C-alpha cells in the first residue's frame, strides 16, 4: 500500500560571530518537516542546533538533534542525538605534500525510546589541495 510521495519543508539559519581577533563562534539551526516520512503514513519533524568555537588551530563543537516521528493514534517516536567534538588542525606541518592534517576526539549520545547508545571516537583526517593521482 502506498501512502504518497514524501514531501518536506526545510529551513535553517547560520552565522558567524567574531570573538576578538583570534576566535569565531559559528552558530547553526535547522528545522525540517516531512509528510509521508519514508513513504509511510506518518509525518516527521527534525530540529537541530549546533555551535562551534574556532580559536586558532582548535575547534570545539556541540550539536543536538531531535527527530520526532508523528504516528497517527499512537505516541510519537522521539530520538535525541547529542555530539561534542574537539579538533586540532595541524595544518601542513605534518604533510608530505600539499595536504592539511587534523585530529579530533568526540563523544556522541543517541537515545531512541528506551535504547541508549554512547559512542567515543578519535579521527585522523587529511584534506588534499590541488591535483593528486593515486595509482
Short mmCIF file of N, CA, C and O in Angstrom, two decimals:
data_model
loop_
_atom_site.label_atom_id
_atom_site.label_comp_id
_atom_site.label_asym_id
_atom_site.label_seq_id
_atom_site.Cartn_x
_atom_site.Cartn_y
_atom_site.Cartn_z
N UNK A 1 0.84 -1.17 0.00
CA UNK A 1 0.00 0.00 0.00
C UNK A 1 0.88 1.23 0.00
O UNK A 1 1.80 1.34 0.80
N UNK A 2 0.60 2.17 -0.87
CA UNK A 2 1.38 3.39 -0.98
C UNK A 2 0.63 4.54 -0.31
O UNK A 2 -0.57 4.72 -0.53
N UNK A 3 1.35 5.32 0.48
CA UNK A 3 0.75 6.44 1.19
C UNK A 3 1.01 7.77 0.49
O UNK A 3 0.59 8.80 0.94
N UNK A 4 1.74 7.76 -0.60
CA UNK A 4 2.05 9.00 -1.31
C UNK A 4 3.52 9.33 -1.24
O UNK A 4 4.29 8.69 -0.53
N UNK A 5 3.88 10.31 -1.99
CA UNK A 5 5.28 10.74 -2.03
C UNK A 5 5.65 11.47 -0.74
O UNK A 5 4.83 12.19 -0.17
N UNK A 6 6.87 11.28 -0.34
CA UNK A 6 7.39 12.03 0.79
C UNK A 6 7.65 13.45 0.33
O UNK A 6 8.34 13.67 -0.66
N UNK A 7 7.09 14.41 1.03
CA UNK A 7 7.35 15.82 0.74
C UNK A 7 7.79 16.49 2.02
O UNK A 7 7.48 16.02 3.13
N UNK A 8 8.54 17.57 1.89
CA UNK A 8 9.04 18.21 3.09
C UNK A 8 9.35 19.68 2.90
O UNK A 8 9.40 20.19 1.78
N UNK A 9 9.56 20.32 4.01
CA UNK A 9 9.94 21.72 4.07
C UNK A 9 11.13 21.83 5.01
O UNK A 9 11.15 21.21 6.08
N UNK A 10 12.14 22.59 4.61
CA UNK A 10 13.37 22.73 5.39
C UNK A 10 13.70 24.21 5.51
O UNK A 10 13.59 24.95 4.53
N UNK A 11 14.12 24.61 6.68
CA UNK A 11 14.59 25.98 6.89
C UNK A 11 15.75 25.98 7.85
O UNK A 11 15.83 25.15 8.75
N UNK A 12 16.67 26.89 7.63
CA UNK A 12 17.83 26.95 8.50
C UNK A 12 18.39 28.35 8.60
O UNK A 12 18.17 29.19 7.72
N UNK A 13 19.10 28.60 9.67
CA UNK A 13 19.81 29.85 9.89
C UNK A 13 21.21 29.52 10.35
O UNK A 13 21.41 28.59 11.14
N UNK A 14 22.18 30.27 9.88
CA UNK A 14 23.53 30.11 10.39
C UNK A 14 24.23 31.46 10.35
O UNK A 14 23.81 32.37 9.64
N UNK A 15 25.27 31.57 11.14
CA UNK A 15 26.02 32.81 11.18
C UNK A 15 27.29 32.65 11.98
O UNK A 15 27.45 31.68 12.73
N UNK A 16 28.18 33.59 11.79
CA UNK A 16 29.45 33.61 12.50
C UNK A 16 29.53 34.87 13.34
O UNK A 16 29.11 35.94 12.91
N UNK A 17 30.08 34.73 14.54
CA UNK A 17 30.27 35.86 15.44
C UNK A 17 31.75 35.92 15.78
O UNK A 17 32.32 34.96 16.31
N UNK A 18 32.40 37.04 15.44
CA UNK A 18 33.81 37.21 15.77
C UNK A 18 33.95 37.53 17.25
O UNK A 18 33.28 38.42 17.77
N UNK A 19 34.79 36.79 17.93
CA UNK A 19 35.06 37.00 19.36
C UNK A 19 36.52 37.43 19.49
O UNK A 19 37.40 36.62 19.75
N UNK A 20 36.78 38.67 19.26
CA UNK A 20 38.16 39.15 19.26
C UNK A 20 38.82 38.84 17.93
O UNK A 20 38.17 38.50 16.94
N UNK A 21 40.12 38.94 17.90
CA UNK A 21 40.88 38.74 16.66
C UNK A 21 41.13 37.27 16.33
O UNK A 21 41.39 36.94 15.18
N UNK A 22 41.08 36.39 17.32
CA UNK A 22 41.53 35.01 17.10
C UNK A 22 40.44 33.96 17.24
O UNK A 22 40.72 32.78 17.06
N UNK A 23 39.22 34.33 17.57
CA UNK A 23 38.18 33.33 17.80
C UNK A 23 36.91 33.68 17.04
O UNK A 23 36.56 34.85 16.91
N UNK A 24 36.24 32.62 16.56
CA UNK A 24 34.98 32.78 15.86
C UNK A 24 33.99 31.75 16.41
O UNK A 24 34.32 30.58 16.57
N UNK A 25 32.78 32.20 16.69
CA UNK A 25 31.70 31.33 17.11
C UNK A 25 30.78 31.12 15.92
O UNK A 25 30.26 32.08 15.35
N UNK A 26 30.61 29.86 15.52
CA UNK A 26 29.75 29.52 14.38
C UNK A 26 28.48 28.90 14.93
O UNK A 26 28.53 27.92 15.67
N UNK A 27 27.33 29.46 14.54
CA UNK A 27 26.04 29.00 15.03
C UNK A 27 25.21 28.49 13.86
O UNK A 27 25.25 29.05 12.76
N UNK A 28 24.44 27.42 14.12
CA UNK A 28 23.63 26.82 13.07
C UNK A 28 22.36 26.25 13.70
O UNK A 28 22.41 25.62 14.75
N UNK A 29 21.23 26.49 13.05
CA UNK A 29 19.98 25.88 13.48
C UNK A 29 19.18 25.50 12.24
O UNK A 29 19.27 26.17 11.21
N UNK A 30 18.43 24.41 12.35
CA UNK A 30 17.69 23.92 11.20
C UNK A 30 16.43 23.21 11.69
O UNK A 30 16.45 22.54 12.72
N UNK A 31 15.36 23.36 10.93
CA UNK A 31 14.12 22.63 11.20
C UNK A 31 13.63 22.04 9.88
O UNK A 31 13.71 22.70 8.84
N UNK A 32 13.16 20.80 9.92
CA UNK A 32 12.65 20.14 8.72
C UNK A 32 11.40 19.35 9.09
O UNK A 32 11.35 18.71 10.14
N UNK A 33 10.39 19.40 8.23
CA UNK A 33 9.16 18.65 8.42
C UNK A 33 8.90 17.84 7.16
O UNK A 33 9.06 18.35 6.05
N UNK A 34 8.52 16.57 7.34
CA UNK A 34 8.26 15.67 6.21
C UNK A 34 6.88 15.04 6.35
O UNK A 34 6.54 14.51 7.40
N UNK A 35 6.12 15.08 5.27
CA UNK A 35 4.83 14.40 5.16
C UNK A 35 5.09 13.04 4.50
O UNK A 35 5.92 12.94 3.62
N UNK A 36 4.39 12.00 4.94
CA UNK A 36 4.61 10.63 4.42
C UNK A 36 6.08 10.23 4.56
O UNK A 36 6.70 9.75 3.62
N UNK A 37 6.61 10.40 5.76
CA UNK A 37 8.02 10.13 6.03
C UNK A 37 8.39 8.69 5.67
O UNK A 37 7.69 7.76 6.03
N UNK A 38 9.46 8.53 4.95
CA UNK A 38 9.93 7.22 4.46
C UNK A 38 8.86 6.49 3.66
O UNK A 38 8.81 5.26 3.64
N UNK A 39 7.96 7.24 3.01
CA UNK A 39 6.93 6.63 2.18
C UNK A 39 5.77 6.04 2.95
O UNK A 39 4.92 5.37 2.38
N UNK A 40 5.73 6.29 4.27
CA UNK A 40 4.66 5.73 5.10
C UNK A 40 3.60 6.76 5.42
O UNK A 40 3.60 7.88 4.90
N UNK A 41 2.68 6.40 6.31
CA UNK A 41 1.56 7.30 6.63
C UNK A 41 1.92 8.39 7.64
O UNK A 41 1.12 9.30 7.87
N UNK A 42 3.09 8.31 8.25
CA UNK A 42 3.43 9.21 9.35
C UNK A 42 4.21 10.43 8.86
O UNK A 42 4.80 10.44 7.79
N UNK A 43 4.21 11.46 9.70
CA UNK A 43 4.98 12.67 9.44
C UNK A 43 6.18 12.67 10.38
O UNK A 43 6.22 11.92 11.37
N UNK A 44 7.16 13.52 10.08
CA UNK A 44 8.34 13.60 10.94
C UNK A 44 8.82 15.04 11.02
O UNK A 44 8.69 15.82 10.06
N UNK A 45 9.39 15.39 12.16
CA UNK A 45 9.94 16.71 12.41
C UNK A 45 11.36 16.54 12.92
O UNK A 45 11.61 15.72 13.81
N UNK A 46 12.29 17.27 12.33
CA UNK A 46 13.69 17.26 12.74
C UNK A 46 14.07 18.66 13.20
O UNK A 46 13.80 19.63 12.49
N UNK A 47 14.72 18.78 14.35
CA UNK A 47 15.22 20.05 14.86
C UNK A 47 16.69 19.88 15.19
O UNK A 47 17.06 18.93 15.88
N UNK A 48 17.52 20.80 14.74
CA UNK A 48 18.96 20.74 15.00
C UNK A 48 19.47 22.11 15.42
O UNK A 48 19.11 23.12 14.83
N UNK A 49 20.31 22.13 16.46
CA UNK A 49 21.04 23.33 16.85
C UNK A 49 22.49 22.93 17.09
O UNK A 49 22.77 21.84 17.60
N UNK A 50 23.40 23.79 16.69
CA UNK A 50 24.81 23.49 16.92
C UNK A 50 25.61 24.77 17.04
O UNK A 50 25.20 25.84 16.57
N UNK A 51 26.75 24.64 17.68
CA UNK A 51 27.68 25.76 17.85
C UNK A 51 29.10 25.21 17.79
O UNK A 51 29.36 24.11 18.26
N UNK A 52 29.98 25.99 17.18
CA UNK A 52 31.39 25.62 17.12
C UNK A 52 32.22 26.85 17.43
O UNK A 52 32.01 27.92 16.84
N UNK A 53 33.14 26.71 18.35
CA UNK A 53 34.08 27.78 18.68
C UNK A 53 35.40 27.45 18.04
O UNK A 53 36.01 26.41 18.35
N UNK A 54 35.83 28.30 17.13
CA UNK A 54 37.10 28.08 16.43
C UNK A 54 38.09 29.12 16.93
O UNK A 54 37.86 30.33 16.82
N UNK A 55 39.19 28.63 17.50
CA UNK A 55 40.22 29.52 18.03
C UNK A 55 41.56 28.98 17.56
O UNK A 55 41.98 27.91 18.00
N UNK A 56 42.18 29.71 16.67
CA UNK A 56 43.43 29.32 16.04
C UNK A 56 43.29 27.91 15.47
O UNK A 56 42.41 27.66 14.67
N UNK A 57 44.10 26.96 15.90
CA UNK A 57 44.07 25.61 15.34
C UNK A 57 43.05 24.70 16.01
O UNK A 57 42.82 23.58 15.57
N UNK A 58 42.40 25.17 17.09
CA UNK A 58 41.45 24.35 17.84
C UNK A 58 40.01 24.69 17.45
O UNK A 58 39.67 25.85 17.23
N UNK A 59 39.17 23.65 17.41
CA UNK A 59 37.73 23.83 17.21
C UNK A 59 37.00 22.98 18.25
O UNK A 59 37.29 21.80 18.41
N UNK A 60 36.06 23.60 18.96
CA UNK A 60 35.24 22.93 19.96
C UNK A 60 33.80 23.02 19.45
O UNK A 60 33.30 24.12 19.19
N UNK A 61 33.13 21.88 19.30
CA UNK A 61 31.77 21.93 18.75
C UNK A 61 30.82 21.05 19.55
O UNK A 61 31.21 20.03 20.11
N UNK A 62 29.56 21.49 19.57
CA UNK A 62 28.48 20.71 20.17
C UNK A 62 27.27 20.81 19.24
O UNK A 62 27.09 21.80 18.54
N UNK A 63 26.49 19.75 19.23
CA UNK A 63 25.26 19.77 18.44
C UNK A 63 24.21 18.89 19.10
O UNK A 63 24.53 17.94 19.81
N UNK A 64 22.95 19.24 18.84
CA UNK A 64 21.82 18.47 19.34
C UNK A 64 20.80 18.37 18.23
O UNK A 64 20.48 19.38 17.57
N UNK A 65 20.28 17.18 18.01
CA UNK A 65 19.22 16.96 17.03
C UNK A 65 18.12 16.14 17.68
O UNK A 65 18.39 15.18 18.40
N UNK A 66 16.89 16.53 17.38
CA UNK A 66 15.74 15.74 17.81
C UNK A 66 14.96 15.34 16.56
O UNK A 66 14.65 16.17 15.72
N UNK A 67 14.70 14.04 16.45
CA UNK A 67 13.86 13.52 15.37
C UNK A 67 12.57 13.03 16.00
O UNK A 67 12.60 12.21 16.92
N UNK A 68 11.45 13.53 15.50
CA UNK A 68 10.14 13.16 16.07
C UNK A 68 9.27 12.62 14.94
O UNK A 68 8.92 13.35 14.03
N UNK A 69 8.96 11.31 15.03
CA UNK A 69 8.01 10.71 14.10
C UNK A 69 6.63 10.81 14.71
O UNK A 69 6.38 10.28 15.79
N UNK A 70 5.74 11.49 14.00
CA UNK A 70 4.38 11.71 14.50
C UNK A 70 3.46 10.65 13.91
O UNK A 70 3.10 10.70 12.74
N UNK A 71 3.15 9.65 14.73
CA UNK A 71 2.39 8.49 14.30
C UNK A 71 0.93 8.69 14.68
O UNK A 71 0.61 9.02 15.83
N UNK A 72 0.05 8.47 13.73
CA UNK A 72 -1.39 8.65 13.97
C UNK A 72 -1.88 7.67 15.04
O UNK A 72 -1.56 6.49 15.00
N UNK A 73 -2.62 8.19 16.00
CA UNK A 73 -3.26 7.39 17.06
C UNK A 73 -2.27 6.63 17.94
O UNK A 73 -2.65 5.65 18.59
N UNK A 74 -1.00 7.04 17.97
CA UNK A 74 0.00 6.43 18.85
C UNK A 74 0.93 7.52 19.36
O UNK A 74 1.00 8.59 18.77
N UNK A 75 1.67 7.24 20.43
CA UNK A 75 2.64 8.23 20.89
C UNK A 75 3.73 8.45 19.83
O UNK A 75 4.07 7.54 19.08
N UNK A 76 4.26 9.66 19.80
CA UNK A 76 5.35 9.97 18.88
C UNK A 76 6.59 9.15 19.22
O UNK A 76 6.85 8.85 20.39
N UNK A 77 7.35 8.76 18.20
CA UNK A 77 8.66 8.15 18.39
C UNK A 77 9.68 9.28 18.36
O UNK A 77 9.75 10.03 17.38
N UNK A 78 10.47 9.42 19.42
CA UNK A 78 11.40 10.54 19.53
C UNK A 78 12.82 10.00 19.69
O UNK A 78 13.07 9.11 20.50
N UNK A 79 13.73 10.56 18.91
CA UNK A 79 15.14 10.22 19.01
C UNK A 79 15.91 11.50 19.32
O UNK A 79 15.69 12.54 18.69
N UNK A 80 16.82 11.40 20.29
CA UNK A 80 17.67 12.53 20.69
C UNK A 80 19.11 12.18 20.35
O UNK A 80 19.59 11.10 20.70
N UNK A 81 19.80 13.09 19.68
CA UNK A 81 21.21 12.90 19.33
C UNK A 81 22.01 14.09 19.85
O UNK A 81 21.66 15.24 19.58
N UNK A 82 23.08 13.81 20.59
CA UNK A 82 23.96 14.85 21.11
C UNK A 82 25.39 14.50 20.71
O UNK A 82 25.79 13.34 20.79
N UNK A 83 26.15 15.50 20.31
CA UNK A 83 27.54 15.27 19.90
C UNK A 83 28.41 16.41 20.42
O UNK A 83 28.02 17.57 20.35
N UNK A 84 29.57 16.06 20.95
CA UNK A 84 30.58 17.04 21.37
C UNK A 84 31.93 16.60 20.80
O UNK A 84 32.30 15.43 20.94
N UNK A 85 32.62 17.51 20.16
CA UNK A 85 33.89 17.18 19.50
C UNK A 85 34.91 18.28 19.73
O UNK A 85 34.57 19.46 19.74
N UNK A 86 36.16 17.87 19.89
CA UNK A 86 37.29 18.79 19.96
C UNK A 86 38.25 18.38 18.85
O UNK A 86 38.57 17.19 18.71
N UNK A 87 38.70 19.36 18.06
CA UNK A 87 39.57 19.06 16.92
C UNK A 87 40.76 20.01 16.92
O UNK A 87 40.64 21.18 17.28
N UNK A 88 41.90 19.47 16.49
CA UNK A 88 43.12 20.26 16.33
C UNK A 88 43.61 20.13 14.90
O UNK A 88 43.79 19.01 14.41
N UNK A 89 43.82 21.25 14.25
CA UNK A 89 44.28 21.26 12.86
C UNK A 89 45.78 21.52 12.85
O UNK A 89 46.24 22.59 13.23
N UNK A 90 46.53 20.49 12.41
CA UNK A 90 47.98 20.61 12.32
C UNK A 90 48.40 21.51 11.16
O UNK A 90 49.51 21.99 11.12
N UNK A 91 47.52 21.66 10.20
CA UNK A 91 47.89 22.41 9.00
C UNK A 91 48.79 21.56 8.13
O UNK A 91 48.67 20.34 8.08
N UNK A 92 49.69 22.18 7.47
CA UNK A 92 50.57 21.48 6.53
C UNK A 92 51.90 21.09 7.16
O UNK A 92 52.80 20.61 6.49
N UNK A 93 52.04 21.28 8.48
CA UNK A 93 53.29 20.96 9.17
C UNK A 93 53.64 19.48 9.10
O UNK A 93 54.82 19.13 9.04
N UNK A 94 52.66 18.60 9.11
CA UNK A 94 52.91 17.15 9.08
C UNK A 94 52.86 16.57 7.67
O UNK A 94 53.11 15.40 7.48
N UNK A 95 52.49 17.39 6.72
CA UNK A 95 52.21 16.88 5.38
C UNK A 95 53.44 16.47 4.60
O UNK A 95 54.55 16.95 4.81
N UNK A 96 53.19 15.56 3.67
CA UNK A 96 54.22 15.13 2.74
C UNK A 96 54.16 15.93 1.44
O UNK A 96 55.08 15.93 0.66
N UNK A 97 53.02 16.58 1.24
CA UNK A 97 52.81 17.35 0.03
C UNK A 97 52.01 18.59 0.36
O UNK A 97 52.38 19.37 1.22
N UNK A 98 50.87 18.70 -0.27
CA UNK A 98 50.04 19.88 -0.09
C UNK A 98 48.76 19.53 0.68
O UNK A 98 47.70 20.07 0.40
N UNK A 99 48.87 18.62 1.65
CA UNK A 99 47.70 18.24 2.43
C UNK A 99 47.74 18.88 3.82
O UNK A 99 48.80 19.24 4.31
N UNK A 100 46.57 18.98 4.44
CA UNK A 100 46.42 19.55 5.76
C UNK A 100 45.82 18.48 6.67
O UNK A 100 44.79 17.90 6.34
N UNK A 101 46.43 18.22 7.83
CA UNK A 101 46.01 17.16 8.73
C UNK A 101 45.25 17.71 9.91
O UNK A 101 45.51 18.81 10.39
N UNK A 102 44.31 16.88 10.42
CA UNK A 102 43.52 17.25 11.59
C UNK A 102 43.27 15.99 12.43
O UNK A 102 43.06 14.91 11.89
N UNK A 103 43.31 16.16 13.76
CA UNK A 103 42.93 15.07 14.66
C UNK A 103 41.77 15.58 15.51
O UNK A 103 41.73 16.75 15.89
N UNK A 104 40.81 14.70 15.76
CA UNK A 104 39.62 15.07 16.53
C UNK A 104 39.22 13.94 17.46
O UNK A 104 39.43 12.76 17.16
N UNK A 105 38.67 14.30 18.60
CA UNK A 105 38.12 13.35 19.56
C UNK A 105 36.69 13.79 19.85
O UNK A 105 36.42 14.98 19.99
N UNK A 106 35.79 12.81 19.89
CA UNK A 106 34.40 13.17 20.09
C UNK A 106 33.63 12.16 20.91
O UNK A 106 34.03 11.01 21.09
N UNK A 107 32.49 12.63 21.39
CA UNK A 107 31.55 11.81 22.14
C UNK A 107 30.17 12.05 21.55
O UNK A 107 29.78 13.20 21.28
N UNK A 108 29.41 10.99 21.34
CA UNK A 108 28.04 11.11 20.85
C UNK A 108 27.11 10.27 21.73
O UNK A 108 27.48 9.18 22.18
N UNK A 109 25.94 10.80 21.95
CA UNK A 109 24.91 10.12 22.73
C UNK A 109 23.65 10.06 21.87
O UNK A 109 23.23 11.08 21.30
N UNK A 110 23.06 8.88 21.77
CA UNK A 110 21.86 8.68 20.97
C UNK A 110 20.84 7.95 21.84
O UNK A 110 21.12 6.87 22.36
N UNK A 111 19.66 8.56 22.01
CA UNK A 111 18.59 7.92 22.77
C UNK A 111 17.38 7.82 21.87
O UNK A 111 16.85 8.82 21.38
N UNK A 112 16.94 6.59 21.66
CA UNK A 112 15.77 6.32 20.83
C UNK A 112 14.87 5.40 21.63
O UNK A 112 15.16 4.21 21.77
N UNK A 113 13.81 5.95 22.18
CA UNK A 113 12.95 5.17 23.06
C UNK A 113 13.72 4.80 24.32
O UNK A 113 14.32 5.64 24.96
N UNK A 114 13.73 3.51 24.66
CA UNK A 114 14.47 3.04 25.83
C UNK A 114 15.91 2.70 25.51
O UNK A 114 16.70 2.41 26.41
N UNK A 115 16.28 2.72 24.24
CA UNK A 115 17.64 2.36 23.83
C UNK A 115 18.55 3.58 23.91
O UNK A 115 18.23 4.66 23.40
N UNK A 116 19.70 3.39 24.57
CA UNK A 116 20.69 4.46 24.70
C UNK A 116 22.02 3.96 24.16
O UNK A 116 22.42 2.83 24.44
N UNK A 117 22.69 4.81 23.41
CA UNK A 117 23.98 4.43 22.82
C UNK A 117 24.98 5.55 23.06
O UNK A 117 24.70 6.72 22.79
N UNK A 118 26.16 5.18 23.57
CA UNK A 118 27.26 6.12 23.79
C UNK A 118 28.38 5.75 22.81
O UNK A 118 28.74 4.57 22.72
N UNK A 119 28.92 6.74 22.13
CA UNK A 119 29.99 6.48 21.17
C UNK A 119 31.14 7.45 21.45
O UNK A 119 30.92 8.66 21.55
N UNK A 120 32.35 6.90 21.56
CA UNK A 120 33.56 7.70 21.68
C UNK A 120 34.41 7.42 20.45
O UNK A 120 34.53 6.26 20.04
N UNK A 121 35.00 8.46 19.88
CA UNK A 121 35.77 8.25 18.65
C UNK A 121 36.96 9.20 18.57
O UNK A 121 36.93 10.31 19.12
N UNK A 122 37.98 8.73 17.87
CA UNK A 122 39.14 9.55 17.52
C UNK A 122 39.27 9.46 16.01
O UNK A 122 39.19 8.37 15.43
N UNK A 123 39.45 10.61 15.37
CA UNK A 123 39.52 10.66 13.91
C UNK A 123 40.77 11.42 13.48
O UNK A 123 41.06 12.51 13.97
N UNK A 124 41.52 10.83 12.57
CA UNK A 124 42.66 11.50 11.93
C UNK A 124 42.28 11.67 10.47
O UNK A 124 41.92 10.71 9.80
N UNK A 125 42.34 12.91 9.97
CA UNK A 125 41.93 13.15 8.59
C UNK A 125 42.92 14.07 7.89
O UNK A 125 43.65 14.82 8.52
N UNK A 126 42.92 13.95 6.57
CA UNK A 126 43.77 14.80 5.73
C UNK A 126 42.90 15.43 4.66
O UNK A 126 42.05 14.77 4.07
N UNK A 127 43.14 16.69 4.41
CA UNK A 127 42.45 17.42 3.34
C UNK A 127 43.48 17.73 2.27
O UNK A 127 44.50 18.37 2.54
N UNK A 128 43.22 17.26 1.06
CA UNK A 128 44.16 17.41 -0.04
C UNK A 128 43.79 18.61 -0.90
O UNK A 128 42.62 18.82 -1.19
N UNK A 129 44.79 19.37 -1.28
CA UNK A 129 44.59 20.50 -2.17
C UNK A 129 45.33 20.22 -3.47
O UNK A 129 46.35 19.56 -3.50
N UNK A 130 44.81 20.73 -4.56
CA UNK A 130 45.47 20.55 -5.85
C UNK A 130 45.08 19.23 -6.49
O UNK A 130 44.09 18.61 -6.13
N UNK A 131 45.86 18.81 -7.44
CA UNK A 131 45.60 17.59 -8.19
C UNK A 131 46.50 16.46 -7.70
O UNK A 131 47.72 16.65 -7.57
N UNK A 132 45.90 15.31 -7.41
CA UNK A 132 46.64 14.13 -6.98
C UNK A 132 46.23 12.97 -7.86
O UNK A 132 45.06 12.84 -8.23
N UNK A 133 47.17 12.13 -8.16
CA UNK A 133 46.86 10.93 -8.93
C UNK A 133 47.27 9.73 -8.07
O UNK A 133 48.42 9.59 -7.67
N UNK A 134 46.29 8.89 -7.75
CA UNK A 134 46.54 7.70 -6.95
C UNK A 134 46.63 6.50 -7.89
O UNK A 134 45.77 6.31 -8.73
N UNK A 135 47.66 5.73 -7.75
CA UNK A 135 47.84 4.54 -8.61
C UNK A 135 47.91 3.30 -7.78
O UNK A 135 48.31 3.21 -6.73
#
